[in-house]
PDB file of C-alpha atoms in Angstrom:
ATOM      1  CA  MET A   1      56.294 125.330  79.892  1.00  0.00           C
ATOM      2  CA  GLN A   2      58.361 122.185  80.690  1.00  0.00           C
ATOM      3  CA  ARG A   3      62.294 121.873  82.550  1.00  0.00           C
ATOM      4  CA  SER A   4      63.969 118.211  82.843  1.00  0.00           C
ATOM      5  CA  GLY A   5      66.573 116.673  82.868  1.00  0.00           C
ATOM      6  CA  THR A   6      68.870 114.068  84.232  1.00  0.00           C
ATOM      7  CA  HIS A   7      71.343 113.096  87.827  1.00  0.00           C
ATOM      8  CA  ASN A   8      72.913 110.066  88.407  1.00  0.00           C
ATOM      9  CA  MET A   9      70.149 107.241  87.328  1.00  0.00           C
ATOM     10  CA  ARG A  10      66.830 109.830  87.857  1.00  0.00           C
ATOM     11  CA  ALA A  11      64.802 111.625  85.160  1.00  0.00           C
ATOM     12  CA  ALA A  12      63.041 114.648  86.997  1.00  0.00           C
ATOM     13  CA  ALA A  13      60.604 116.724  84.958  1.00  0.00           C
ATOM     14  CA  VAL A  14      58.422 119.950  85.600  1.00  0.00           C
ATOM     15  CA  MET A  15      55.629 120.559  82.901  1.00  0.00           C
ATOM     16  CA  GLN A  16      53.002 123.172  83.180  1.00  0.00           C
ATOM     17  CA  VAL A  17      50.063 122.225  80.864  1.00  0.00           C
ATOM     18  CA  THR A  18      46.793 124.053  79.408  1.00  0.00           C
ATOM     19  CA  ASP A  19      42.971 121.261  78.559  1.00  0.00           C
ATOM     20  CA  GLU A  20      42.496 121.921  74.526  1.00  0.00           C
ATOM     21  CA  GLU A  21      39.940 122.851  74.928  1.00  0.00           C
ATOM     22  CA  THR A  22      39.832 125.362  77.127  1.00  0.00           C
ATOM     23  CA  GLY A  23      43.013 127.186  76.945  1.00  0.00           C
ATOM     24  CA  SER A  24      43.264 127.192  80.761  1.00  0.00           C
ATOM     25  CA  ALA A  25      44.580 124.823  83.820  1.00  0.00           C
ATOM     26  CA  ILE A  26      42.912 120.917  83.943  1.00  0.00           C
ATOM     27  CA  ILE A  27      40.389 120.912  87.131  1.00  0.00           C
ATOM     28  CA  ASP A  28      38.668 117.951  86.898  1.00  0.00           C
ATOM     29  CA  PRO A  29      39.583 115.541  88.834  1.00  0.00           C
ATOM     30  CA  GLU A  30      39.276 112.649  87.190  1.00  0.00           C
ATOM     31  CA  LYS A  31      41.107 113.953  83.963  1.00  0.00           C
ATOM     32  CA  LEU A  32      44.201 114.227  86.609  1.00  0.00           C
ATOM     33  CA  SER A  33      43.654 111.196  87.256  1.00  0.00           C
ATOM     34  CA  ARG A  34      43.821 109.606  84.786  1.00  0.00           C
ATOM     35  CA  ILE A  35      46.643 111.617  83.343  1.00  0.00           C
ATOM     36  CA  LYS A  36      48.594 110.301  86.534  1.00  0.00           C
ATOM     37  CA  GLU A  37      48.216 107.455  85.863  1.00  0.00           C
ATOM     38  CA  LEU A  38      49.559 107.191  82.138  1.00  0.00           C
ATOM     39  CA  LEU A  39      52.311 109.015  83.575  1.00  0.00           C
ATOM     40  CA  CYS A  40      53.495 106.285  85.632  1.00  0.00           C
ATOM     41  CA  ASN A  41      52.795 103.639  82.864  1.00  0.00           C
ATOM     42  CA  VAL A  42      55.203 105.352  80.772  1.00  0.00           C
ATOM     43  CA  LEU A  43      57.780 106.591  83.824  1.00  0.00           C
ATOM     44  CA  LYS A  44      57.772 103.747  85.985  1.00  0.00           C
ATOM     45  CA  GLY A  45      61.030 101.600  85.858  1.00  0.00           C
ATOM     46  CA  SER A  46      61.572  98.179  86.993  1.00  0.00           C
ATOM     47  CA  ASN A  47      63.813  99.646  90.430  1.00  0.00           C
ATOM     48  CA  LYS A  48      60.160  99.274  93.128  1.00  0.00           C
ATOM     49  CA  SER A  49      61.332 100.762  95.626  1.00  0.00           C
ATOM     50  CA  ARG A  50      61.834 104.520  93.840  1.00  0.00           C
ATOM     51  CA  GLY A  51      60.019 104.107  91.113  1.00  0.00           C
ATOM     52  CA  ALA A  52      58.081 106.774  89.510  1.00  0.00           C
ATOM     53  CA  LYS A  53      55.882 109.602  90.925  1.00  0.00           C
ATOM     54  CA  THR A  54      53.737 112.106  89.373  1.00  0.00           C
ATOM     55  CA  VAL A  55      52.232 114.973  91.579  1.00  0.00           C
ATOM     56  CA  VAL A  56      49.365 117.515  90.559  1.00  0.00           C
ATOM     57  CA  SER A  57      50.826 121.284  92.069  1.00  0.00           C
ATOM     58  CA  HIS A  58      48.968 124.647  91.695  1.00  0.00           C
ATOM     59  CA  GLY A  59      51.791 126.048  93.233  1.00  0.00           C
ATOM     60  CA  VAL A  60      53.331 129.274  92.249  1.00  0.00           C
ATOM     61  CA  THR A  61      57.677 127.765  93.161  1.00  0.00           C
ATOM     62  CA  HIS A  62      60.196 128.328  90.714  1.00  0.00           C
ATOM     63  CA  ILE A  63      60.154 126.279  87.850  1.00  0.00           C
ATOM     64  CA  GLU A  64      63.969 125.507  87.993  1.00  0.00           C
ATOM     65  CA  ARG A  65      63.516 125.041  91.685  1.00  0.00           C
ATOM     66  CA  ARG A  66      61.237 122.998  91.838  1.00  0.00           C
ATOM     67  CA  LEU A  67      63.674 120.872  90.269  1.00  0.00           C
ATOM     68  CA  HIS A  68      66.677 120.931  92.739  1.00  0.00           C
ATOM     69  CA  GLN A  69      63.621 119.685  95.379  1.00  0.00           C
ATOM     70  CA  MET A  70      62.833 116.699  93.327  1.00  0.00           C
ATOM     71  CA  MET A  71      65.970 115.402  92.863  1.00  0.00           C
ATOM     72  CA  PHE A  72      66.545 115.934  96.352  1.00  0.00           C
ATOM     73  CA  ALA A  73      63.718 114.663  97.565  1.00  0.00           C
ATOM     74  CA  ASP A  74      64.258 111.671  95.407  1.00  0.00           C
ATOM     75  CA  ARG A  75      67.900 111.250  96.920  1.00  0.00           C
ATOM     76  CA  ASP A  76      70.010 111.885  94.032  1.00  0.00           C
ATOM     77  CA  TYR A  77      72.632 113.083  95.817  1.00  0.00           C
ATOM     78  CA  GLU A  78      72.907 109.505  96.991  1.00  0.00           C
ATOM     79  CA  ARG A  79      75.765 107.905  94.612  1.00  0.00           C
ATOM     80  CA  ALA A  80      76.211 103.874  93.636  1.00  0.00           C
ATOM     81  CA  SER A  81      78.888 102.342  95.380  1.00  0.00           C
ATOM     82  CA  ASN A  82      80.066 101.393  92.224  1.00  0.00           C
ATOM     83  CA  ASP A  83      80.145 104.817  91.066  1.00  0.00           C
ATOM     84  CA  GLU A  84      83.740 105.729  89.210  1.00  0.00           C
ATOM     85  CA  LEU A  85      82.735 109.728  88.285  1.00  0.00           C
ATOM     86  CA  ASN A  86      86.924 111.103  88.556  1.00  0.00           C
ATOM     87  CA  GLU A  87      87.380 113.214  91.982  1.00  0.00           C
ATOM     88  CA  LYS A  88      88.684 116.255  89.486  1.00  0.00           C
ATOM     89  CA  GLN A  89      84.956 116.383  87.331  1.00  0.00           C
ATOM     90  CA  ARG A  90      83.354 116.596  91.136  1.00  0.00           C
ATOM     91  CA  PRO A  91      83.042 120.471  92.855  1.00  0.00           C
ATOM     92  CA  ASN A  92      85.187 120.384  95.728  1.00  0.00           C
ATOM     93  CA  VAL A  93      82.558 121.068  98.748  1.00  0.00           C
ATOM     94  CA  SER A  94      84.325 121.021 101.885  1.00  0.00           C
ATOM     95  CA  VAL A  95      82.159 121.848 105.577  1.00  0.00           C
ATOM     96  CA  VAL A  96      83.867 123.294 108.707  1.00  0.00           C
ATOM     97  CA  ASN A  97      83.046 124.063 112.476  1.00  0.00           C
ATOM     98  CA  TRP A  98      84.428 127.504 113.231  1.00  0.00           C
ATOM     99  CA  HIS A  99      83.408 126.638 117.157  1.00  0.00           C
ATOM    100  CA  GLU A 100      84.759 130.224 118.133  1.00  0.00           C
ATOM    101  CA  LYS A 101      81.962 131.970 116.873  1.00  0.00           C
ATOM    102  CA  ASP A 102      79.280 128.611 116.301  1.00  0.00           C
ATOM    103  CA  TYR A 103      79.363 128.898 112.407  1.00  0.00           C
ATOM    104  CA  SER A 104      79.561 126.448 109.863  1.00  0.00           C
ATOM    105  CA  VAL A 105      81.507 127.822 106.671  1.00  0.00           C
ATOM    106  CA  ILE A 106      80.977 125.482 103.496  1.00  0.00           C
ATOM    107  CA  THR A 107      83.565 126.515 101.377  1.00  0.00           C
ATOM    108  CA  ILE A 108      82.914 124.915  97.546  1.00  0.00           C
ATOM    109  CA  ARG A 109      85.056 125.271  94.139  1.00  0.00           C
ATOM    110  CA  SER A 110      84.193 124.567  90.968  1.00  0.00           C
ATOM    111  CA  LYS A 111      83.971 125.456  87.316  1.00  0.00           C
ATOM    112  CA  ASP A 112      82.066 128.469  87.099  1.00  0.00           C
ATOM    113  CA  ARG A 113      78.568 128.082  85.136  1.00  0.00           C
ATOM    114  CA  ALA A 114      75.519 130.250  85.289  1.00  0.00           C
ATOM    115  CA  LYS A 115      73.159 129.896  88.048  1.00  0.00           C
ATOM    116  CA  LEU A 116      75.682 128.749  89.764  1.00  0.00           C
ATOM    117  CA  LEU A 117      74.714 130.672  92.817  1.00  0.00           C
ATOM    118  CA  PHE A 118      71.043 130.070  92.237  1.00  0.00           C
ATOM    119  CA  ASP A 119      71.960 126.593  92.484  1.00  0.00           C
ATOM    120  CA  THR A 120      74.198 126.457  95.547  1.00  0.00           C
ATOM    121  CA  VAL A 121      71.235 128.821  97.921  1.00  0.00           C
ATOM    122  CA  CYS A 122      68.379 126.890  96.697  1.00  0.00           C
ATOM    123  CA  THR A 123      70.007 124.032  98.164  1.00  0.00           C
ATOM    124  CA  LEU A 124      71.196 125.021 101.223  1.00  0.00           C
ATOM    125  CA  THR A 125      68.043 126.926 101.603  1.00  0.00           C
ATOM    126  CA  ASP A 126      65.831 123.516 100.902  1.00  0.00           C
ATOM    127  CA  MET A 127      68.192 121.679 103.579  1.00  0.00           C
ATOM    128  CA  GLU A 128      66.612 124.284 106.292  1.00  0.00           C
ATOM    129  CA  TYR A 129      70.258 126.122 106.415  1.00  0.00           C
ATOM    130  CA  VAL A 130      70.512 130.028 107.201  1.00  0.00           C
ATOM    131  CA  VAL A 131      73.271 132.155 105.485  1.00  0.00           C
ATOM    132  CA  PHE A 132      74.716 134.931 107.115  1.00  0.00           C
ATOM    133  CA  HIS A 133      77.555 135.845 105.437  1.00  0.00           C
ATOM    134  CA  ALA A 134      78.864 134.821 102.245  1.00  0.00           C
ATOM    135  CA  ASN A 135      82.169 135.396  99.979  1.00  0.00           C
ATOM    136  CA  ILE A 136      81.972 135.208  96.037  1.00  0.00           C
ATOM    137  CA  ASP A 137      85.630 134.963  94.076  1.00  0.00           C
ATOM    138  CA  ALA A 138      85.014 134.378  90.208  1.00  0.00           C
ATOM    139  CA  GLU A 139      87.372 135.814  88.583  1.00  0.00           C
ATOM    140  CA  GLY A 140      88.516 133.199  86.571  1.00  0.00           C
ATOM    141  CA  PRO A 141      87.536 130.103  85.113  1.00  0.00           C
ATOM    142  CA  GLU A 142      86.747 128.429  87.955  1.00  0.00           C
ATOM    143  CA  ALA A 143      84.118 129.847  90.871  1.00  0.00           C
ATOM    144  CA  HIS A 144      85.172 129.845  94.542  1.00  0.00           C
ATOM    145  CA  GLN A 145      81.938 130.317  97.263  1.00  0.00           C
ATOM    146  CA  GLU A 146      82.552 130.306 100.837  1.00  0.00           C
ATOM    147  CA  TYR A 147      79.012 130.447 103.508  1.00  0.00           C
ATOM    148  CA  TYR A 148      78.938 130.658 106.958  1.00  0.00           C
ATOM    149  CA  ILE A 149      75.951 129.332 107.870  1.00  0.00           C
ATOM    150  CA  LYS A 150      73.488 127.966 111.031  1.00  0.00           C
ATOM    151  CA  HIS A 151      71.044 125.123 110.866  1.00  0.00           C
ATOM    152  CA  VAL A 152      67.488 126.970 111.350  1.00  0.00           C
ATOM    153  CA  ASP A 153      67.463 125.633 114.248  1.00  0.00           C
ATOM    154  CA  GLY A 154      70.196 128.150 115.339  1.00  0.00           C
ATOM    155  CA  SER A 155      72.628 125.250 115.733  1.00  0.00           C
ATOM    156  CA  PRO A 156      76.329 124.729 113.519  1.00  0.00           C
ATOM    157  CA  VAL A 157      76.426 121.139 112.056  1.00  0.00           C
ATOM    158  CA  LYS A 158      76.637 119.017 114.196  1.00  0.00           C
ATOM    159  CA  SER A 159      78.205 115.283 113.055  1.00  0.00           C
ATOM    160  CA  GLU A 160      79.560 114.245 110.484  1.00  0.00           C
ATOM    161  CA  ALA A 161      76.650 112.349 108.645  1.00  0.00           C
ATOM    162  CA  GLU A 162      75.243 115.919 108.229  1.00  0.00           C
ATOM    163  CA  ARG A 163      78.500 117.575 107.443  1.00  0.00           C
ATOM    164  CA  GLN A 164      79.138 114.414 104.376  1.00  0.00           C
ATOM    165  CA  ARG A 165      75.210 115.115 103.515  1.00  0.00           C
ATOM    166  CA  ILE A 166      75.986 118.995 103.084  1.00  0.00           C
ATOM    167  CA  ILE A 167      78.784 118.134 100.803  1.00  0.00           C
ATOM    168  CA  GLN A 168      76.897 115.399  98.969  1.00  0.00           C
ATOM    169  CA  CYS A 169      73.949 118.162  98.241  1.00  0.00           C
ATOM    170  CA  LEU A 170      75.722 120.487  97.175  1.00  0.00           C
ATOM    171  CA  GLU A 171      77.627 118.649  94.702  1.00  0.00           C
ATOM    172  CA  ALA A 172      74.578 117.128  92.893  1.00  0.00           C
ATOM    173  CA  ALA A 173      73.361 120.328  92.747  1.00  0.00           C
ATOM    174  CA  ILE A 174      76.319 121.730  91.196  1.00  0.00           C
ATOM    175  CA  GLU A 175      76.194 118.449  88.732  1.00  0.00           C
ATOM    176  CA  ARG A 176      72.126 118.976  87.937  1.00  0.00           C
ATOM    177  CA  ARG A 177      72.949 121.570  85.871  1.00  0.00           C
ATOM    178  CA  VAL A 178      75.945 120.856  83.913  1.00  0.00           C
ATOM    179  CA  SER A 179      74.852 120.341  80.041  1.00  0.00           C
ATOM    180  CA  GLU A 180      75.635 116.899  78.291  1.00  0.00           C
ATOM    181  CA  GLY A 181      75.871 116.417  74.709  1.00  0.00           C
ATOM    182  CA  LEU A 182      74.918 118.743  71.697  1.00  0.00           C
ATOM    183  CA  LYS A 183      72.947 121.814  72.344  1.00  0.00           C
ATOM    184  CA  LEU A 184      70.017 121.941  70.447  1.00  0.00           C
ATOM    185  CA  GLU A 185      67.357 124.750  69.313  1.00  0.00           C
ATOM    186  CA  LEU A 186      63.923 124.409  67.871  1.00  0.00           C
ATOM    187  CA  CYS A 187      61.527 128.206  67.691  1.00  0.00           C
ATOM    188  CA  THR A 188      58.624 127.322  65.251  1.00  0.00           C
ATOM    189  CA  VAL A 189      54.602 128.233  66.133  1.00  0.00           C
ATOM    190  CA  ASP A 190      53.809 126.292  68.750  1.00  0.00           C
ATOM    191  CA  ARG A 191      50.888 123.495  68.310  1.00  0.00           C
ATOM    192  CA  ILE A 192      49.355 121.200  69.798  1.00  0.00           C
ATOM    193  CA  GLY A 193      51.811 117.426  69.498  1.00  0.00           C
ATOM    194  CA  LEU A 194      54.887 119.824  68.438  1.00  0.00           C
ATOM    195  CA  LEU A 195      56.492 117.956  70.786  1.00  0.00           C
ATOM    196  CA  SER A 196      55.649 114.775  70.908  1.00  0.00           C
ATOM    197  CA  ASP A 197      56.825 115.311  67.050  1.00  0.00           C
ATOM    198  CA  VAL A 198      60.428 116.256  67.924  1.00  0.00           C
ATOM    199  CA  THR A 199      60.898 114.236  71.067  1.00  0.00           C
ATOM    200  CA  ARG A 200      59.985 111.174  68.408  1.00  0.00           C
ATOM    201  CA  ILE A 201      62.098 112.025  65.399  1.00  0.00           C
ATOM    202  CA  PHE A 202      64.404 112.481  68.243  1.00  0.00           C
ATOM    203  CA  ARG A 203      64.209 109.031  69.297  1.00  0.00           C
ATOM    204  CA  GLU A 204      63.768 107.586  65.651  1.00  0.00           C
ATOM    205  CA  ASN A 205      67.619 108.610  64.751  1.00  0.00           C
ATOM    206  CA  SER A 206      68.596 107.458  67.782  1.00  0.00           C
ATOM    207  CA  LEU A 207      68.868 110.067  70.984  1.00  0.00           C
ATOM    208  CA  THR A 208      68.403 110.980  74.014  1.00  0.00           C
ATOM    209  CA  VAL A 209      67.655 114.225  75.390  1.00  0.00           C
ATOM    210  CA  THR A 210      69.790 115.068  78.675  1.00  0.00           C
ATOM    211  CA  ARG A 211      68.123 118.116  79.590  1.00  0.00           C
ATOM    212  CA  ALA A 212      65.866 120.220  78.116  1.00  0.00           C
ATOM    213  CA  GLU A 213      63.990 123.724  78.389  1.00  0.00           C
ATOM    214  CA  VAL A 214      60.846 123.998  77.070  1.00  0.00           C
ATOM    215  CA  ALA A 215      58.489 127.180  76.560  1.00  0.00           C
ATOM    216  CA  THR A 216      55.631 129.071  74.753  1.00  0.00           C
ATOM    217  CA  ARG A 217      56.332 132.440  73.797  1.00  0.00           C
ATOM    218  CA  ALA A 218      53.347 134.410  72.688  1.00  0.00           C
ATOM    219  CA  GLY A 219      52.275 131.945  70.402  1.00  0.00           C
ATOM    220  CA  LYS A 220      55.765 130.817  69.388  1.00  0.00           C
ATOM    221  CA  ALA A 221      57.974 127.170  70.806  1.00  0.00           C
ATOM    222  CA  VAL A 222      61.190 128.571  72.288  1.00  0.00           C
ATOM    223  CA  ASN A 223      62.349 124.794  73.246  1.00  0.00           C
ATOM    224  CA  THR A 224      66.024 123.691  74.032  1.00  0.00           C
ATOM    225  CA  PHE A 225      67.258 120.528  73.742  1.00  0.00           C
ATOM    226  CA  TYR A 226      71.075 119.102  75.120  1.00  0.00           C
ATOM    227  CA  VAL A 227      70.903 115.350  73.143  1.00  0.00           C
ATOM    228  CA  SER A 228      73.444 112.376  72.989  1.00  0.00           C
ATOM    229  CA  ASP A 229      73.407 109.090  71.030  1.00  0.00           C
ATOM    230  CA  SER A 230      72.274 106.236  72.841  1.00  0.00           C
ATOM    231  CA  SER A 231      74.942 104.680  74.363  1.00  0.00           C
ATOM    232  CA  GLY A 232      76.033 108.774  75.098  1.00  0.00           C
ATOM    233  CA  TYR A 233      78.532 109.069  72.846  1.00  0.00           C
ATOM    234  CA  PRO A 234      78.671 112.587  70.631  1.00  0.00           C
ATOM    235  CA  VAL A 235      75.800 112.903  67.397  1.00  0.00           C
ATOM    236  CA  ASP A 236      76.881 112.199  64.105  1.00  0.00           C
ATOM    237  CA  ALA A 237      77.104 114.522  61.465  1.00  0.00           C
ATOM    238  CA  LYS A 238      74.956 113.061  59.737  1.00  0.00           C
ATOM    239  CA  THR A 239      71.865 112.212  62.555  1.00  0.00           C
ATOM    240  CA  ILE A 240      71.989 115.684  63.535  1.00  0.00           C
ATOM    241  CA  ASP A 241      71.791 116.746  59.181  1.00  0.00           C
ATOM    242  CA  SER A 242      68.834 114.124  59.250  1.00  0.00           C
ATOM    243  CA  ILE A 243      67.143 115.787  62.208  1.00  0.00           C
ATOM    244  CA  ARG A 244      66.575 118.781  60.292  1.00  0.00           C
ATOM    245  CA  GLN A 245      65.937 118.065  57.244  1.00  0.00           C
ATOM    246  CA  ALA A 246      62.476 115.897  59.167  1.00  0.00           C
ATOM    247  CA  ILE A 247      61.999 119.087  61.511  1.00  0.00           C
ATOM    248  CA  GLY A 248      63.064 122.262  59.536  1.00  0.00           C
ATOM    249  CA  ARG A 249      66.436 123.323  59.378  1.00  0.00           C
ATOM    250  CA  THR A 250      64.986 127.579  59.180  1.00  0.00           C
ATOM    251  CA  ILE A 251      63.504 125.836  63.004  1.00  0.00           C
ATOM    252  CA  LEU A 252      66.016 124.348  64.745  1.00  0.00           C
ATOM    253  CA  LYS A 253      69.484 125.232  65.392  1.00  0.00           C
ATOM    254  CA  VAL A 254      72.708 123.645  66.676  1.00  0.00           C
ATOM    255  CA  THR A 255      74.887 124.784  68.951  1.00  0.00           C
ATOM    256  CA  GLY A 256      78.752 124.195  68.136  1.00  0.00           C
ATOM    257  CA  SER A 257      80.144 120.767  66.014  1.00  0.00           C
ATOM    258  CA  PRO A 258      79.503 117.332  66.627  1.00  0.00           C
ATOM    259  CA  GLU A 259      82.769 116.939  66.072  1.00  0.00           C
ATOM    260  CA  GLU A 260      85.224 118.550  67.958  1.00  0.00           C
ATOM    261  CA  LEU A 261      82.230 116.937  70.915  1.00  0.00           C
ATOM    262  CA  LYS A 262      83.833 114.802  73.603  1.00  0.00           C
ATOM    263  CA  PRO A 263      82.388 111.136  74.790  1.00  0.00           C
ATOM    264  CA  ALA A 264      79.863 111.986  77.873  1.00  0.00           C
ATOM    265  CA  SER A 265      78.943 109.947  80.717  1.00  0.00           C
ATOM    266  CA  GLN A 266      77.177 106.586  80.092  1.00  0.00           C
ATOM    267  CA  GLU A 267      75.432 106.811  84.090  1.00  0.00           C
ATOM    268  CA  SER A 268      72.054 107.419  83.274  1.00  0.00           C
ATOM    269  CA  PRO A 269      69.663 104.900  81.846  1.00  0.00           C
ATOM    270  CA  THR A 270      66.735 107.454  82.355  1.00  0.00           C
ATOM    271  CA  ARG A 271      67.756 109.095  80.156  1.00  0.00           C
ATOM    272  CA  PHE A 272      65.726 107.198  77.349  1.00  0.00           C
ATOM    273  CA  LEU A 273      62.441 108.396  79.207  1.00  0.00           C
ATOM    274  CA  PHE A 274      63.308 112.201  77.922  1.00  0.00           C
ATOM    275  CA  GLY A 275      65.172 110.265  75.397  1.00  0.00           C
ATOM    276  CA  GLY A 276      75.717 133.645  85.620  1.00  0.00           C
ATOM    277  CA  LEU A 277      77.902 133.623  89.412  1.00  0.00           C
ATOM    278  CA  PHE A 278      78.166 137.138  90.666  1.00  0.00           C
ATOM    279  CA  LYS A 279      81.601 138.579  89.730  1.00  0.00           C
ATOM    280  CA  SER A 280      81.758 140.743  92.783  1.00  0.00           C
ATOM    281  CA  ARG A 281      83.350 138.949  95.580  1.00  0.00           C
ATOM    282  CA  SER A 282      80.857 139.248  98.161  1.00  0.00           C
ATOM    283  CA  PHE A 283      76.971 139.432  98.443  1.00  0.00           C
ATOM    284  CA  VAL A 284      74.336 140.312 100.744  1.00  0.00           C
ATOM    285  CA  ASN A 285      71.110 140.898  99.083  1.00  0.00           C
ATOM    286  CA  PHE A 286      69.926 137.450  97.796  1.00  0.00           C
ATOM    287  CA  GLY A 287      66.762 136.789  97.661  1.00  0.00           C
ATOM    288  CA  LEU A 288      67.278 133.708  99.548  1.00  0.00           C
ATOM    289  CA  VAL A 289      69.885 134.914 102.182  1.00  0.00           C
ATOM    290  CA  LYS A 290      69.817 136.654 105.297  1.00  0.00           C
ATOM    291  CA  SER A 291      72.875 138.358 105.770  1.00  0.00           C
ATOM    292  CA  TYR A 292      74.559 139.501 108.995  1.00  0.00           C
ATOM    293  CA  SER A 293      77.599 141.087 107.712  1.00  0.00           C
TER     294      SER A 293
END
C-alpha cells in the first residue's frame, strides 16, 4: 500500500513493502539500509537544508495520518515570501481566546470535501491540543468548523506566534488533500514492477503525479493517480488516449473530461518525483477528540 502527495514544494510518501523472495516484511538491516540509500539518491534535491529523508518504520500509525505528520515535521506549512496563491483559495482560519472560559476558539471555513474533519482533528492532536467541544456545519458546498481547545498542559493559546502557527498548520492540512489534475483509476492483476511501469509511461508522456493512492487487494492492484502535464496544466485528450493504449483501455479509467479541467497551480517542482465531513452540527464521539460538552 502507498500514499503520496505534494504540497508547498514538498513531497511525501508512505509505502508498505515486502521482500520479493519471502513475501513478508524485510528484516535484513543491510538491505533496508541499501533501500534507504537508493531512495535518497532518487529523491534528493539541491536544497541541502531540506533535502530528502527516508525512515523505516514498523509502527501502526494510520497511513494518511502519517503523511500529515511527515509533512508537518518537514514544515510544509511555511509559505515562501513570494507565495502568490489567491487568499480566496485558502481556507479561512481564525483563532481567538475566550478568556471567561479559558479556552481558545478555532473557526474554519472552507470548501467541503471528504476527510476534512479527519485532516483537521489529526493536525490539532499532533500539535498537542485537546478538543473539548466542537460544532460542525456542512449542509451546503462550504464547511464550517468550530473547535474549543486547550494545549495538553491546560493552557489556551499564549502568543501571537502560536496563533499564527495554528492557522498555518490547519491551512496546510486542509490544502494537502486538495486534488489537482485529472483522476486516473487503475485496476488489474498485481505483479512485480507494475507501479514502476505505469509511472514510467506517465513520465514518457510528460505527466506529473500530484497525488496517488496505491493498494493491493486480493491479488489486484487498485491504484488512483491525479495527474497534470509537466507545466501543471490539464492533460489533452490525445495524451490520455496514448496512455490508455499503452497501459490497457480496460485497465485504466479516466474520471472527468480533460477539456473541462481548469489550469492547475504550478507551485511544486517536486511533482516530478512522484511525477466526508459529518452532516451533524456537532460531534462528541470522534476517536481523537475528548469531549466535555
